[in-house]
Coordinates of C-alpha atoms and ligand atoms in Angstrom, one line a residue:
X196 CA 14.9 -11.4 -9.6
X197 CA 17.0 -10.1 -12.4
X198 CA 19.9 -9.4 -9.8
X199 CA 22.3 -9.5 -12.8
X200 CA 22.0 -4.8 -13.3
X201 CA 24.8 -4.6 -11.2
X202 CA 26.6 -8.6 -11.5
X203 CA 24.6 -9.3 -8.5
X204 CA 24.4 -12.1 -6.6
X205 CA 21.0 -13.1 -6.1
X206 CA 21.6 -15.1 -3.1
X207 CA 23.6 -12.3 -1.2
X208 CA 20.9 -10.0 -1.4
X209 CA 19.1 -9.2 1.7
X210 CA 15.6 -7.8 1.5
X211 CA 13.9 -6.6 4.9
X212 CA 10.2 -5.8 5.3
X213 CA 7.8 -5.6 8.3
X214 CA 5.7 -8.3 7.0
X215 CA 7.0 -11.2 5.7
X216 CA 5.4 -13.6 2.7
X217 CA 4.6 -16.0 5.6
X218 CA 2.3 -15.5 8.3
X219 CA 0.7 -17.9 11.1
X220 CA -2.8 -17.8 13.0
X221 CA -3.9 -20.2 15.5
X222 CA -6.8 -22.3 14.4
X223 CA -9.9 -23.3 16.8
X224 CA -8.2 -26.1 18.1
X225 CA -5.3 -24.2 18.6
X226 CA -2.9 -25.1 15.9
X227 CA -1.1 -22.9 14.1
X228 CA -1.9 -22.2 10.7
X229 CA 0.0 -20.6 7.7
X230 CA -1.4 -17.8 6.2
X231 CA 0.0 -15.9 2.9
X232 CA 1.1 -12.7 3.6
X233 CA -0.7 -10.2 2.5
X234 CA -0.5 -6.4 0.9
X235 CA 0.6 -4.9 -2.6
X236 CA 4.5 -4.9 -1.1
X237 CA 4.2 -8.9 0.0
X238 CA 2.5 -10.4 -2.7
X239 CA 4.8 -8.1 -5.4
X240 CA 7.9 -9.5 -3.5
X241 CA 7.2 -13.3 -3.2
X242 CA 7.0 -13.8 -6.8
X243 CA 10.4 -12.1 -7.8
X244 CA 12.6 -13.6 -4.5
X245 CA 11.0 -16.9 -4.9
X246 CA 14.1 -19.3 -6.0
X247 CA 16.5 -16.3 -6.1
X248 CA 18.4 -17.9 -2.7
X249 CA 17.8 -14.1 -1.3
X250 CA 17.4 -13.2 2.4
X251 CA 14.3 -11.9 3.3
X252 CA 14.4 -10.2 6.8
X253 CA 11.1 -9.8 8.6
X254 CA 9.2 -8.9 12.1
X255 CA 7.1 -11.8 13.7
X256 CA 3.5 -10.1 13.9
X257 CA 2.4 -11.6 16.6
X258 CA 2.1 -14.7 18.8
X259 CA 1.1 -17.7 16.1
X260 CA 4.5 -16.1 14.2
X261 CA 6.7 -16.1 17.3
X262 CA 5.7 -19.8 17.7
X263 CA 5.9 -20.9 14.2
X264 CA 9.3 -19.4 14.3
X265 CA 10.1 -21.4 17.7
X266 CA 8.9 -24.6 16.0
X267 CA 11.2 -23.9 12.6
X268 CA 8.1 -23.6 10.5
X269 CA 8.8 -20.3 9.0
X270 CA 10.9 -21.3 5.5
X271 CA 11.2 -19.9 2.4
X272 CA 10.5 -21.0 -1.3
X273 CA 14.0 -21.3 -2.5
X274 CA 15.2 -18.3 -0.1
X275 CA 15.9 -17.7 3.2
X276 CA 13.6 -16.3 5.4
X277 CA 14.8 -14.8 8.4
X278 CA 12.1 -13.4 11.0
X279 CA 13.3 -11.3 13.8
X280 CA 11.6 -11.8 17.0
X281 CA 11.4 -8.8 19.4
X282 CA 8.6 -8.9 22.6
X283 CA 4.9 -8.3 22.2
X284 CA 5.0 -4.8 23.6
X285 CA 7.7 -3.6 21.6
X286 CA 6.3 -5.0 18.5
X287 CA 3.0 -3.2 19.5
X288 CA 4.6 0.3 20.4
X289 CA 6.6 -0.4 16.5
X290 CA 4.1 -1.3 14.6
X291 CA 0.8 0.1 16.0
X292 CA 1.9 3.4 17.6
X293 CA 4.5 4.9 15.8
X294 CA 4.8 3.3 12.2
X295 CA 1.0 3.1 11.7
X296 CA -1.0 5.7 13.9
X297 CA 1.7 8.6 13.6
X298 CA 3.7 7.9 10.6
X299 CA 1.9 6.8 8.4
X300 CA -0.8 9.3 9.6
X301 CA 1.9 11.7 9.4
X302 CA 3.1 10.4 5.6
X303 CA -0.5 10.5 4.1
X304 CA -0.9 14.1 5.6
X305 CA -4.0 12.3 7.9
X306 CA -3.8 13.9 11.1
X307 CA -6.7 15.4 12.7
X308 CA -4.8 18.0 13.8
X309 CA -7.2 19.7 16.2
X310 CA -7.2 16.6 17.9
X311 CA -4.7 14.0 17.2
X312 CA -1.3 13.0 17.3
X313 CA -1.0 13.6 21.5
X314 CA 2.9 12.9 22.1
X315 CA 2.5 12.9 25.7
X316 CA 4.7 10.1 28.0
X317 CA 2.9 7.1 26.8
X318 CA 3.6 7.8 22.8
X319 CA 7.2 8.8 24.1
X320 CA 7.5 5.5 25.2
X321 CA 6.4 3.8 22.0
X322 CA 8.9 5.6 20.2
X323 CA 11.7 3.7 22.8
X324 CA 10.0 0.3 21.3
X325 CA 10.1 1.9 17.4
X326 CA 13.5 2.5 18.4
X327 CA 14.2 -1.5 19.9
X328 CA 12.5 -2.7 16.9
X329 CA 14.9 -0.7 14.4
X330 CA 17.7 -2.1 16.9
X331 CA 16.7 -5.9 16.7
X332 CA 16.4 -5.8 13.4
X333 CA 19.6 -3.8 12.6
X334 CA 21.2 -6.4 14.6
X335 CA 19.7 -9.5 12.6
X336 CA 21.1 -7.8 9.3
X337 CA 24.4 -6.3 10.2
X338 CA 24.8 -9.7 11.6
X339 CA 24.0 -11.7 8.3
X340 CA 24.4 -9.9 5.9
X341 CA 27.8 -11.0 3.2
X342 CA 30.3 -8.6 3.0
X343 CA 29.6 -5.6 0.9
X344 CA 25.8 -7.0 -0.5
X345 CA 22.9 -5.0 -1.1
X346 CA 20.2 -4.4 2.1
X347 CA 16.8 -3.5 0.7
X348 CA 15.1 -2.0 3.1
X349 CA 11.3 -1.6 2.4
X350 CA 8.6 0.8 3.9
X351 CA 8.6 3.6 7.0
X352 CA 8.4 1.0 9.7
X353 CA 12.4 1.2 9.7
X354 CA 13.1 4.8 9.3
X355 CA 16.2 4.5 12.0
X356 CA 18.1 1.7 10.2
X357 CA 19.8 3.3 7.5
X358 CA 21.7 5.3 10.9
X359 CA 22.0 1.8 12.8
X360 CA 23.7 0.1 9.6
X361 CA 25.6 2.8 8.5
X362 CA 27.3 3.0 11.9
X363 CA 27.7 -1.1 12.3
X364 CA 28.1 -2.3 8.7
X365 CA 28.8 0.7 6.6
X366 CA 30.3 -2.1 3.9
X367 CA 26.6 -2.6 3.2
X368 CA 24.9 -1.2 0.3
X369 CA 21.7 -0.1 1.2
X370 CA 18.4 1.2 0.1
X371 CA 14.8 2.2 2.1
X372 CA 11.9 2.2 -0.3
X373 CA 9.1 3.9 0.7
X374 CA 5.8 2.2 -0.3
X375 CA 3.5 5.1 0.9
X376 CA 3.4 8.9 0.3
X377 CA 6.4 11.1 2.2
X378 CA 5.2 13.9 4.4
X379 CA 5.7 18.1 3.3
X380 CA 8.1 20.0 5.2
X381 CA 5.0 21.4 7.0
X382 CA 3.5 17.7 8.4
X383 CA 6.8 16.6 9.5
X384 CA 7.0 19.3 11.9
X385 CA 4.4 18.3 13.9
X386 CA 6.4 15.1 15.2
X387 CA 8.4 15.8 18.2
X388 CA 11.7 17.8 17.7
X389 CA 14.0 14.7 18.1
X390 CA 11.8 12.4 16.8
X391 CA 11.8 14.5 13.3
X392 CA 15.8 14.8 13.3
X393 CA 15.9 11.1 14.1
X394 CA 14.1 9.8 11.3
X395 CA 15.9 12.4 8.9
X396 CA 19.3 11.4 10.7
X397 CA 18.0 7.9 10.3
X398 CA 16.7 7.9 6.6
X399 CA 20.4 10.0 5.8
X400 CA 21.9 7.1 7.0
X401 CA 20.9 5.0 3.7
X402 CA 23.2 4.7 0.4
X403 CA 19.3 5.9 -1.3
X404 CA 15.8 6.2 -1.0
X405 CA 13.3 5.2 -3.4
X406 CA 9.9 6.9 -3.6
X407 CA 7.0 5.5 -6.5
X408 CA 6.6 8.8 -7.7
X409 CA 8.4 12.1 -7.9
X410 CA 6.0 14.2 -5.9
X411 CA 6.9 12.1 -2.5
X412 CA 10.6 12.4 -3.5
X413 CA 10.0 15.5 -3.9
X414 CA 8.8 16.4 -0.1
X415 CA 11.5 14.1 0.8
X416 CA 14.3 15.9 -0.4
X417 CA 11.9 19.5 1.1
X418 CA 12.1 17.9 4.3
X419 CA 16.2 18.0 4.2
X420 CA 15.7 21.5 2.6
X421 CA 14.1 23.1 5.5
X422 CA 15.7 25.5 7.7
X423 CA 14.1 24.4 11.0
X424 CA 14.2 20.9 10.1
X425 CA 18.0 20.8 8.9
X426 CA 18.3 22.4 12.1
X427 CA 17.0 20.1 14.4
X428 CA 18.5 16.7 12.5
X429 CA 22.1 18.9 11.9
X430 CA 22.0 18.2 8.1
X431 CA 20.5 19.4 5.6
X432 CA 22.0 16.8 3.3
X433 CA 19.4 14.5 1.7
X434 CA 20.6 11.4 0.7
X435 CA 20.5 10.1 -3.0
X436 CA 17.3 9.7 -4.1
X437 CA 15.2 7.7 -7.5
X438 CA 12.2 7.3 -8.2
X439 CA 11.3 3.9 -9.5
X440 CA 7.0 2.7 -9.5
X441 CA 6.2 -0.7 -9.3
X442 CA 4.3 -2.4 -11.2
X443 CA 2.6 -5.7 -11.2
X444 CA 4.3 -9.4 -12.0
X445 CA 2.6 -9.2 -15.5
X446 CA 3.5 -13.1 -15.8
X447 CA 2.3 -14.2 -12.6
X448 CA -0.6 -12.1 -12.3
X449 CA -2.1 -13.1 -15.8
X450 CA -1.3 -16.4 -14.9
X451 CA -3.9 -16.7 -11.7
X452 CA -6.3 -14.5 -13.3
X453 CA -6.9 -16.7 -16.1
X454 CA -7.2 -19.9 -13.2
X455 CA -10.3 -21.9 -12.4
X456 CA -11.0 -20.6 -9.3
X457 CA -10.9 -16.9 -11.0
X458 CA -13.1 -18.0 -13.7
X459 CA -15.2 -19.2 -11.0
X460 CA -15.4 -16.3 -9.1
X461 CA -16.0 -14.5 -12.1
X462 CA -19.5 -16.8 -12.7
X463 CA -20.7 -15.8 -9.6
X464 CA -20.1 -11.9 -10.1
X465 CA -21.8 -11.9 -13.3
X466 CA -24.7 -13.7 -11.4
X467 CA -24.9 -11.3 -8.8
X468 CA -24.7 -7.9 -10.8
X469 CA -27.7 -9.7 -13.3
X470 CA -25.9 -8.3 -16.3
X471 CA -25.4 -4.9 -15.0
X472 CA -22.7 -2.3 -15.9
X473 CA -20.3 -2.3 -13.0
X474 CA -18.5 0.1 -10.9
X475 CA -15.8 -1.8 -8.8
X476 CA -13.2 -0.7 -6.4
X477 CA -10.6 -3.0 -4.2
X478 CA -9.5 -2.1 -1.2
X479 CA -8.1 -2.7 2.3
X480 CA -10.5 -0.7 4.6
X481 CA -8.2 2.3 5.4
X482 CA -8.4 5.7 6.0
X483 CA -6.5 6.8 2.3
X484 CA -8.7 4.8 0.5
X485 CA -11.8 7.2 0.5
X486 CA -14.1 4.4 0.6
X487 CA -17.4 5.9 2.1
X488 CA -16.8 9.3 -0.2
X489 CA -16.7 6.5 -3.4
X490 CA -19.9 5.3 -1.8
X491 CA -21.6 8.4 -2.0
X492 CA -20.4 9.7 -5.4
X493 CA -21.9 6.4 -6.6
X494 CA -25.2 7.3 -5.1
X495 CA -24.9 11.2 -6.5
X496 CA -24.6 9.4 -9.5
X497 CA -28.0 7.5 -9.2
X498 CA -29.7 10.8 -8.5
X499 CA -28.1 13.0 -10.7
X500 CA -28.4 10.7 -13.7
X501 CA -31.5 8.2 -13.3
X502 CA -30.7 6.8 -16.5
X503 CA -28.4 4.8 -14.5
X504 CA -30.9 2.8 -11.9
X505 CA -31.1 -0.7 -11.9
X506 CA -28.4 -0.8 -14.6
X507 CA -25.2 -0.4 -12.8
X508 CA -23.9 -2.2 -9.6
X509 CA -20.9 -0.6 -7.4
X510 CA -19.1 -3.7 -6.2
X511 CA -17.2 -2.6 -3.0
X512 CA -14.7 -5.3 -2.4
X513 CA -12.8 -3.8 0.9
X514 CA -11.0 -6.1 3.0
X515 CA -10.2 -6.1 6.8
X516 CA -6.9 -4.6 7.3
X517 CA -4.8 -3.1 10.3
X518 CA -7.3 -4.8 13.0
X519 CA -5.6 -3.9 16.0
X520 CA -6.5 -0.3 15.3
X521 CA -9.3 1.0 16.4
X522 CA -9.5 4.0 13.9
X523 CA -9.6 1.2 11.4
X524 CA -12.5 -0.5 13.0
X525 CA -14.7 2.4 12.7
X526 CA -14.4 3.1 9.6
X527 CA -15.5 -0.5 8.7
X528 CA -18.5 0.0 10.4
X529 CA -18.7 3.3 8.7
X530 CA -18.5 1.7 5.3
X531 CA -20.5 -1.2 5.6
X532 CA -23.0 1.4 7.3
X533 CA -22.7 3.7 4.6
X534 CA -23.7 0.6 2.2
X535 CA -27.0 -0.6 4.1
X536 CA -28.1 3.3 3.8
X537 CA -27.7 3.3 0.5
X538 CA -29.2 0.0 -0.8
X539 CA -32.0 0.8 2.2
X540 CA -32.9 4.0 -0.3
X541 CA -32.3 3.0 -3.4
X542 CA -32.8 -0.8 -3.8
X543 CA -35.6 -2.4 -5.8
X544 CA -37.1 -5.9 -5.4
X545 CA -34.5 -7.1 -8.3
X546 CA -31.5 -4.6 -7.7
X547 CA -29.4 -4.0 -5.7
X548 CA -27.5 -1.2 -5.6
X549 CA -23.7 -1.9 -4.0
X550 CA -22.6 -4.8 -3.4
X551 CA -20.4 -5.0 -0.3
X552 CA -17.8 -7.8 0.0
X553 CA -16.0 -7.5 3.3
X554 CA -14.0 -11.0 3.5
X555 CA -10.7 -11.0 2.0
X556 CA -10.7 -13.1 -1.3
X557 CA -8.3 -12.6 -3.5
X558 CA -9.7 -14.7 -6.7
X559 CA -12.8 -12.9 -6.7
X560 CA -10.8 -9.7 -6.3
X561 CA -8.7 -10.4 -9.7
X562 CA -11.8 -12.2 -11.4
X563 CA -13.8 -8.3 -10.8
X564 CA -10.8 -6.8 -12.4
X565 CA -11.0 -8.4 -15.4
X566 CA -14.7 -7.6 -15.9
X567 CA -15.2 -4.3 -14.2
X568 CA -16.4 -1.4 -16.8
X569 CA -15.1 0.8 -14.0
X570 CA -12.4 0.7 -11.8
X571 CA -12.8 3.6 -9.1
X572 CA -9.7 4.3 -6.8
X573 CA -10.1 7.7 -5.3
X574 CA -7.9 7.7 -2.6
X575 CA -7.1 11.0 -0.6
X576 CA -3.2 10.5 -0.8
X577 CA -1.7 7.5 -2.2
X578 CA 1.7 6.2 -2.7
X579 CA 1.5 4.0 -5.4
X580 CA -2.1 2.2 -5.8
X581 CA -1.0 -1.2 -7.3
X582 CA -4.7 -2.0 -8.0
X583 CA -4.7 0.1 -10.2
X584 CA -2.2 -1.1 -12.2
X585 CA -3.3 -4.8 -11.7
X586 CA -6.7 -3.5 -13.3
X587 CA -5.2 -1.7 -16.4
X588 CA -3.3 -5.6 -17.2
X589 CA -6.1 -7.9 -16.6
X590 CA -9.0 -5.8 -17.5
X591 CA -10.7 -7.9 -20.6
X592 CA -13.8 -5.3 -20.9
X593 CA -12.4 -2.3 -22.1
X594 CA -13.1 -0.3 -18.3
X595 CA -12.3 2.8 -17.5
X596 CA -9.9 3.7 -14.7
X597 CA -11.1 7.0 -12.7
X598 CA -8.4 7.5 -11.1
X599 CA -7.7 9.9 -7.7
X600 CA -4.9 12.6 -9.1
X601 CA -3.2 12.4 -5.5
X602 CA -2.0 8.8 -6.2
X603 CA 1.2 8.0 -6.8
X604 CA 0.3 6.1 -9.9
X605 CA -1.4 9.3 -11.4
X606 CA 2.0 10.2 -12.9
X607 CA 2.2 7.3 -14.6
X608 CA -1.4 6.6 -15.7
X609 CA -2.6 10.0 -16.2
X610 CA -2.7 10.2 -20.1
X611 CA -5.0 7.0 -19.9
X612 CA -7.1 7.7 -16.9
X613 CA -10.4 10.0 -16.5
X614 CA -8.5 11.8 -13.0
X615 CA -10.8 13.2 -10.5
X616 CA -10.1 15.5 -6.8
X617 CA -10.6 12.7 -4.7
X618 CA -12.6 15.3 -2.3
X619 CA -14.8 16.2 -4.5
X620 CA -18.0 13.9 -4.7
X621 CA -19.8 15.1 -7.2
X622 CA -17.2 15.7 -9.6
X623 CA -16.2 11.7 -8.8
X624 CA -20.4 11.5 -9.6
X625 CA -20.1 13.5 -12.9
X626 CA -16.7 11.0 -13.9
X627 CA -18.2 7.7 -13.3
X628 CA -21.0 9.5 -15.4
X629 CA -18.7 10.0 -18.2
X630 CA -16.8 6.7 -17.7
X631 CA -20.1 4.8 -18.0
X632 CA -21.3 6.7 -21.0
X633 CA -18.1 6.8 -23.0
X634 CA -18.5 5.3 -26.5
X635 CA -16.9 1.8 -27.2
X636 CA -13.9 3.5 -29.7
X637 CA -12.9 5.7 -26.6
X638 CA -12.4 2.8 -23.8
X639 CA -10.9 0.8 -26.4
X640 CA -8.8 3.4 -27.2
X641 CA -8.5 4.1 -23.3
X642 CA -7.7 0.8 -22.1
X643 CA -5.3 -0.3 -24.8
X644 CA -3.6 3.4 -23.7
X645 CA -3.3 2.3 -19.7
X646 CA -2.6 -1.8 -20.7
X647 CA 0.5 -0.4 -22.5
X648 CA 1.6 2.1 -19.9
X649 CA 1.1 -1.1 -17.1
X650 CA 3.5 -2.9 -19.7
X651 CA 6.1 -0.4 -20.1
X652 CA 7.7 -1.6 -16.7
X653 CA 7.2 -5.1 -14.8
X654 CA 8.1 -5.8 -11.4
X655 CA 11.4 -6.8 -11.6
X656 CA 12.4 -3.3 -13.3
X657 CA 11.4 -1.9 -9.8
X658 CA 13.7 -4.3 -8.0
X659 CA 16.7 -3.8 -10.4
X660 CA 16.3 -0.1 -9.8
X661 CA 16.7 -1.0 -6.4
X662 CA 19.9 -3.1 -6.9
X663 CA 21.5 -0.2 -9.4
X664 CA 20.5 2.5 -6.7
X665 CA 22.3 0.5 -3.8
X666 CA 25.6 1.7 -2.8
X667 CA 27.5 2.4 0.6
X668 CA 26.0 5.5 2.6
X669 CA 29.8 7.2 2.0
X670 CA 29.9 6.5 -1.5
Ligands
LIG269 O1 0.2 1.1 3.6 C1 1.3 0.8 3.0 C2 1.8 -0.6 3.3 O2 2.9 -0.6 4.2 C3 2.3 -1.3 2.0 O3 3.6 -0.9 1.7 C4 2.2 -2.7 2.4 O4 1.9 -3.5 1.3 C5 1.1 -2.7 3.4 O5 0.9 -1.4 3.8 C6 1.4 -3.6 4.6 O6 0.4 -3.5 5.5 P1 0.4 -4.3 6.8 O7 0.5 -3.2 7.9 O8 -0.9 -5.0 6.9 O9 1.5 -5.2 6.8

């Protein structure tokens, strides 16, 4: 951390996220186990708060957390970590209900709405328990926090705090960054009346909020603009706002791509593709991602251009995420279904044609960076995409981004990037089409383009920006 944009000190700054950068599982036998933590907002964090002396506030997940925390085993690398423990039900009704099956469905404009969100008794309920969480959380920072210091308050799992710490600590300088996309006027109004005027009431509470790219600040500050949503949260006062998009570590990310156990993942890629062009995408299995549609514009590829059998692999490398969900299950077996269809039609003896990776592995996952030709991310609504930004630094083969124009990083990347409508499959076909058949001048030309766009910010620009941005809610 930088913490010097406003004379900060480092080690009075309090950072709070849902997940922290340390997780525990139980092993077969029983015993717990450390896990990293993982996600773009995790593994961007660790690297800057490591040594820094910060706080970093976080929710145990689950029970292996609540008993590493009971046996002291959750600590920091040179900061303090500080995991809030609130019951399994409330942590469920938090984390599964309302943050990830309505608000986030609700943020990436992903309701089925002739169906789905139902906010009967039972969702009422969870929103008592999003409510709790916000609470015990509040608490653990209002009651550590140094006087006057900077909360950084990350991602829409704490929509009510900014309200809770205003009212307890309004000393604190405080911040919500919002990793994903924010919801139109229009979307929000589908949440219960006093749920919508509680999380603008809540969200007014902050000092700021910070959005990766103008369009979601841009519904954010909507939200406070509209007349039946001013209304119902009795303001139509947005709070300050900046946009500021992350970016990758460049140091630390070059740094374990260029490792052994990259390079050997990297040995066994080539191997497996048999010197074919590739088409890669990373991802988390989740419904933004777009993962089957990227499946099926790779076959329209195959059948509207046959010069491209047997010379081009699409390697999917989507990992497991949000388990608990069983929206999320599905569409795993939806993608990996998807796969076996394809390579059932298309494969030959000697190829073929995608190559599914389902377990998380994050070597091989920055060792197929640096050597795809094509990096596909199509997602339907996105807020950032930090892949592919962590493709445009390590790439070493000249690829080509194709690049979903509803992703927050579109704004950035856009002058670099072949865009495509992330609904439409055959125009995602026709782009991988050009992408594969561009001449070497233009991906050099390309890729040097979206390198130096990557390099124009690093990660600790983003958290300074959140430092400069934090200031009392009355200020
Ligand atoms: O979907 C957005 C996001 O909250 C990111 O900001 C973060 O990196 C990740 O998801 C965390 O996911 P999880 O729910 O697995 O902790």
């Amino acid at each position: 951390m930088t913490a010097d944009a406003r004379g900060e000190r480092a080690d009075e700054c309090t950072v709070v996220s849902n997940r922290g950068p340390l997780s525990f599982r139980f092993d077969a036998a029983g015993a717990l186990e450390a896990v990293p933590g993982g996600g773009g907002l995790v593994s961007s964090l660790q690297p800057l708060l490591a040594g820094s002396g910060a706080t970093w506030v976080s929710v145990a997940m689950g029970a292996a957390d609540r008993a590493a925390v009971d046996e002291g085993r959750m600590v920091g690398d040179g900061m303090t970590l500080l995991p809030v423990v609130v019951d399994d039900a409330t942590y469920r009704a938090a984390y599964d209900v309302v943050a990830n099956t309505t608000l986030w469905y609700c943020h990436h404009h992903l309701f089925d709405l002739p169906r789905r969100p139902r906010f009967d008794r039972y969702w009422r309920e969870a929103w008592e328990g999003y409510r709790r969480y916000n609470q015990a959380v509040g608490d653990a920072v209002a009651d550590n926090a140094p006087d006057g210091s900077a909360v950084l308050v990350q991602d829409y799992h704490f929509s009510l705090l900014g309200r809770i710490l205003a009212e307890r600590r309004p000393d604190l300088r405080t911040v919500h960054f919002c990793h994903i996309p924010f919801a139109d006027p229009n979307m929000l109004r589908v949440l219960p009346d006093a749920a919508a005027a509680e999380l603008l009431a809540g969200l007014a509470g902050y000092g700021a909020c910070g959005f990766h790219a103008r369009r979601w600040e841009d519904g954010f500050r909507a939200c406070y603009a509209d007349a039946a949503l001013a209304a119902l949260a009795g303001t139509s006062t947005a709070p300050r706002t900046f946009v500021s998009p992350l970016s990758p570590d460049h140091e630390s990310l070059t740094a374990e791509a260029a490792g052994a156990e990259c390079e050997r993942a990297a040995a066994t890629l080539r191997a497996q593709t048999g010197g074919r062009r590739m088409v890669l995408r990373v991802d988390r299995v989740e419904p933004s991602k777009n993962i089957v549609r990227g499946m099926l514009a790779f076959e329209e590829l195959l059948l509207a251009y046959p010069e491209w059998r047997d010379k081009v692999v699409h390697v999917a490398l989507v990992y497991p995420s949000r388990q608990g969900l069983a929206d999320y299950l599905a569409l795993g077996a939806e993608v990996a279904h998807t796969a076996e269809r394809i390579n059932h039609v298309w494969r030959t003896p000697t190829w073929t044609p995608i190559a599914l990776h389902v377990e998380d592995d994050r070597a091989r996952s920055l060792a197929a960076l640096t050597m795809a030709d094509v990096l596909l991310v199509n997602p339907v609504r996105d807020g950032l995409n930090l892949v592919a930004k962590e493709g445009a630094l390590l790439n070493r083969a000249d690829g080509v981004l194709v690049l979903s124009r509803e992703a927050g990083a579109w704004e950035e990347l856009a002058g670099a990037a072949l865009g495509v409508n992330p609904f439409d499959v055959s125009g995602t076909a026709d782009a991988l089409h050009r992408a594969l058949s561009m001449d070497a001048a233009e991906r050099r030309r390309r890729a040097a383009d979206l390198r130096a766009l990557v390099l124009a910010r690093d990660a600790s620009d983003w958290l300074d920006d959140q430092l400069r941005a934090a200031v009392a809610p009355s200020a």
